[in-house]
Amino acid sequence: SDDRLPPPGTILTRRYKGEDVQVQILAEGFEHQGKIYRSLSAAAKAITGSHCNGFAFFNLKRKDEHK
């Protein structure tokens, strides 16, 4: 488990192109609009249409990183 991820059940929300997008963290994967993705980056790619780092997309940082 990556220390950047909040616990399962948490819903990540981000404004993207004027819309609020949400991804729910599951025990095994990530859910966006009823589809399950194996990684946060895969969910972010489904949202944006191009490859991007899911942690960067949702602005998730390691606990030891300074903001």
Coordinates of N, CA, C and O in Angstrom, one line a residue:
S1 N 0.8 -1.2 0.0 CA 0.0 0.0 0.0 C 0.9 1.2 0.0 O 1.9 1.3 0.7
D2 N 0.5 2.2 -0.8 CA 1.3 3.4 -1.0 C 0.8 4.4 0.1 O -0.3 4.6 0.3
D3 N 1.8 5.0 0.8 CA 1.4 6.0 1.9 C 0.8 7.2 1.4 O 0.3 8.0 2.2
R4 N 0.7 7.5 0.1 CA 0.0 8.6 -0.4 C -1.5 8.4 -0.5 O -2.2 9.4 -0.6
L5 N -1.9 7.2 -0.5 CA -3.3 6.8 -0.6 C -4.1 6.9 0.7 O -3.6 6.3 1.7
P6 N -5.2 7.6 0.8 CA -6.1 7.5 1.9 C -6.7 6.1 2.0 O -6.6 5.3 1.1
P7 N -7.4 5.8 3.1 CA -7.9 4.5 3.3 C -9.0 4.2 2.2 O -9.7 5.1 1.7
P8 N -9.3 2.9 2.0 CA -10.4 2.4 1.1 C -11.7 3.1 1.6 O -11.9 3.3 2.8
G9 N -12.5 3.4 0.6 CA -13.8 4.1 0.9 C -13.7 5.6 0.7 O -14.7 6.3 0.5
T10 N -12.5 6.1 0.7 CA -12.2 7.6 0.5 C -12.6 7.9 -1.0 O -12.3 7.2 -1.9
I11 N -13.2 9.1 -1.2 CA -13.5 9.5 -2.5 C -12.6 10.7 -2.8 O -12.6 11.7 -2.1
L12 N -11.8 10.6 -3.8 CA -10.9 11.7 -4.3 C -11.7 12.5 -5.3 O -12.4 12.0 -6.2
T13 N -11.7 13.8 -5.1 CA -12.4 14.7 -6.0 C -11.5 15.7 -6.6 O -10.6 16.3 -5.9
R14 N -11.6 16.0 -7.9 CA -10.8 17.0 -8.5 C -11.6 17.7 -9.6 O -12.4 17.1 -10.3
R15 N -11.4 19.0 -9.8 CA -12.1 19.7 -10.8 C -11.2 19.5 -12.1 O -10.0 19.8 -12.1
Y16 N -11.8 19.1 -13.2 CA -11.1 18.9 -14.4 C -12.0 19.3 -15.6 O -13.1 18.9 -15.7
K17 N -11.5 20.3 -16.3 CA -12.2 20.9 -17.5 C -13.6 21.3 -17.1 O -14.6 21.0 -17.8
G18 N -13.7 22.0 -16.0 CA -15.0 22.5 -15.5 C -15.9 21.5 -14.8 O -17.0 21.9 -14.5
E19 N -15.5 20.3 -14.7 CA -16.4 19.3 -14.1 C -15.6 18.7 -12.8 O -14.4 18.6 -12.8
D20 N -16.4 18.4 -11.8 CA -15.9 17.7 -10.7 C -15.8 16.2 -11.0 O -16.8 15.6 -11.4
V21 N -14.6 15.6 -10.9 CA -14.5 14.1 -11.2 C -14.2 13.5 -9.9 O -13.5 14.1 -9.0
Q22 N -14.7 12.3 -9.7 CA -14.5 11.5 -8.5 C -14.0 10.1 -8.7 O -14.4 9.5 -9.7
V23 N -13.1 9.7 -7.9 CA -12.6 8.3 -7.9 C -12.6 7.8 -6.5 O -12.2 8.5 -5.5
Q24 N -13.3 6.7 -6.3 CA -13.3 6.1 -5.0 C -12.2 5.0 -4.8 O -12.0 4.2 -5.7
I25 N -11.5 5.1 -3.7 CA -10.4 4.2 -3.4 C -11.1 2.9 -2.9 O -11.9 3.0 -1.9
L26 N -10.8 1.8 -3.5 CA -11.3 0.5 -3.0 C -10.1 -0.3 -2.4 O -9.0 0.1 -2.5
A27 N -10.5 -1.4 -1.7 CA -9.4 -2.2 -1.1 C -8.5 -2.8 -2.2 O -7.3 -3.0 -2.0
E28 N -9.1 -3.1 -3.4 CA -8.4 -3.6 -4.5 C -8.7 -2.8 -5.8 O -9.6 -3.2 -6.5
G29 N -8.2 -1.6 -5.9 CA -8.4 -0.8 -7.1 C -9.1 0.5 -6.9 O -9.1 1.0 -5.7
F30 N -9.6 1.1 -8.0 CA -10.1 2.4 -7.9 C -11.4 2.4 -8.8 O -11.3 1.9 -9.9
E31 N -12.5 3.1 -8.3 CA -13.7 3.1 -9.1 C -14.0 4.5 -9.6 O -13.9 5.5 -8.8
H32 N -14.3 4.6 -10.9 CA -14.7 5.9 -11.5 C -15.9 5.6 -12.4 O -15.7 4.8 -13.3
Q33 N -17.0 6.2 -12.2 CA -18.2 6.1 -13.0 C -18.6 4.6 -13.2 O -18.9 4.2 -14.3
G34 N -18.5 3.8 -12.2 CA -18.9 2.4 -12.2 C -17.9 1.4 -12.8 O -18.1 0.2 -12.8
K35 N -16.8 1.9 -13.2 CA -15.7 1.1 -13.7 C -14.6 1.0 -12.7 O -14.3 1.9 -12.0
I36 N -14.0 -0.2 -12.6 CA -12.9 -0.5 -11.7 C -11.6 -0.4 -12.5 O -11.4 -1.1 -13.5
Y37 N -10.6 0.3 -11.9 CA -9.3 0.4 -12.5 C -8.3 -0.2 -11.5 O -8.4 0.0 -10.3
R38 N -7.2 -0.8 -12.1 CA -6.2 -1.4 -11.2 C -5.3 -0.4 -10.6 O -4.7 -0.7 -9.6
S39 N -5.2 0.8 -11.2 CA -4.3 1.8 -10.7 C -4.9 3.2 -10.7 O -5.8 3.4 -11.5
L40 N -4.4 4.1 -9.9 CA -4.9 5.4 -9.9 C -4.6 6.1 -11.3 O -5.3 6.9 -11.8
S41 N -3.4 5.8 -11.8 CA -3.0 6.3 -13.1 C -4.0 5.9 -14.2 O -4.3 6.6 -15.1
A42 N -4.4 4.6 -14.2 CA -5.4 4.1 -15.2 C -6.7 4.9 -15.1 O -7.3 5.2 -16.1
A43 N -7.1 5.2 -13.8 CA -8.4 6.0 -13.7 C -8.2 7.4 -14.2 O -9.0 7.9 -14.9
A44 N -7.0 8.0 -13.9 CA -6.7 9.3 -14.4 C -6.7 9.3 -15.9 O -7.1 10.3 -16.6
K45 N -6.1 8.3 -16.5 CA -6.1 8.2 -18.0 C -7.5 8.1 -18.6 O -7.8 8.7 -19.6
A46 N -8.4 7.4 -17.9 CA -9.7 7.3 -18.4 C -10.4 8.7 -18.3 O -11.2 9.0 -19.2
I47 N -10.1 9.5 -17.3 CA -10.7 10.8 -17.1 C -10.1 11.8 -18.2 O -10.9 12.5 -18.8
T48 N -8.8 11.8 -18.4 CA -8.1 12.8 -19.2 C -8.0 12.4 -20.7 O -7.9 13.2 -21.5
G49 N -8.0 11.1 -20.9 CA -7.8 10.6 -22.3 C -6.4 10.4 -22.7 O -6.0 10.0 -23.8
S50 N -5.4 10.7 -21.8 CA -4.0 10.6 -22.0 C -3.3 10.1 -20.8 O -3.8 10.3 -19.7
H51 N -2.1 9.5 -20.9 CA -1.4 9.0 -19.8 C -1.0 10.2 -18.8 O -0.6 11.2 -19.3
C52 N -1.3 10.0 -17.6 CA -0.8 10.9 -16.6 C -0.6 10.2 -15.3 O -1.2 9.1 -15.0
N53 N 0.2 10.7 -14.4 CA 0.4 10.1 -13.1 C -0.8 10.4 -12.2 O -1.2 11.5 -12.0
G54 N -1.4 9.3 -11.7 CA -2.6 9.5 -10.9 C -2.4 10.2 -9.6 O -3.3 11.0 -9.2
F55 N -1.3 10.0 -9.0 CA -1.0 10.7 -7.8 C -0.8 12.2 -8.0 O -1.3 13.0 -7.3
A56 N -0.2 12.6 -9.1 CA 0.0 14.0 -9.5 C -1.4 14.6 -9.9 O -1.7 15.7 -9.5
F57 N -2.2 13.8 -10.6 CA -3.5 14.3 -11.0 C -4.3 14.7 -9.8 O -5.0 15.7 -9.9
F58 N -4.3 13.9 -8.8 CA -5.1 14.1 -7.6 C -4.3 14.8 -6.5 O -4.8 15.0 -5.4
N59 N -3.1 15.3 -6.8 CA -2.3 16.0 -5.9 C -2.1 15.3 -4.6 O -2.2 15.9 -3.5
L60 N -1.8 14.0 -4.7 CA -1.5 13.2 -3.5 C 0.0 13.2 -3.3 O 0.8 12.8 -4.2
K61 N 0.5 13.5 -2.1 CA 1.9 13.5 -1.9 C 2.3 12.6 -0.7 O 1.4 12.2 0.1
R62 N 3.5 12.1 -0.7 CA 3.9 11.3 0.4 C 3.9 12.1 1.7 O 4.0 13.3 1.7
K63 N 3.7 11.4 2.8 CA 3.5 12.0 4.1 C 4.8 12.8 4.5 O 4.7 13.8 5.2
D64 N 6.0 12.4 4.0 CA 7.2 13.1 4.3 C 7.6 14.2 3.4 O 8.5 14.9 3.5
E65 N 6.7 14.4 2.3 CA 7.0 15.5 1.4 C 6.5 16.8 1.9 O 5.4 16.8 2.5
H66 N 7.2 17.9 1.7 CA 6.7 19.2 2.1 C 5.8 19.7 1.0 O 6.0 19.6 -0.1
K67 N 4.8 20.4 1.5 CA 3.8 21.0 0.6 C 4.1 22.3 0.1 O 4.8 23.1 0.7

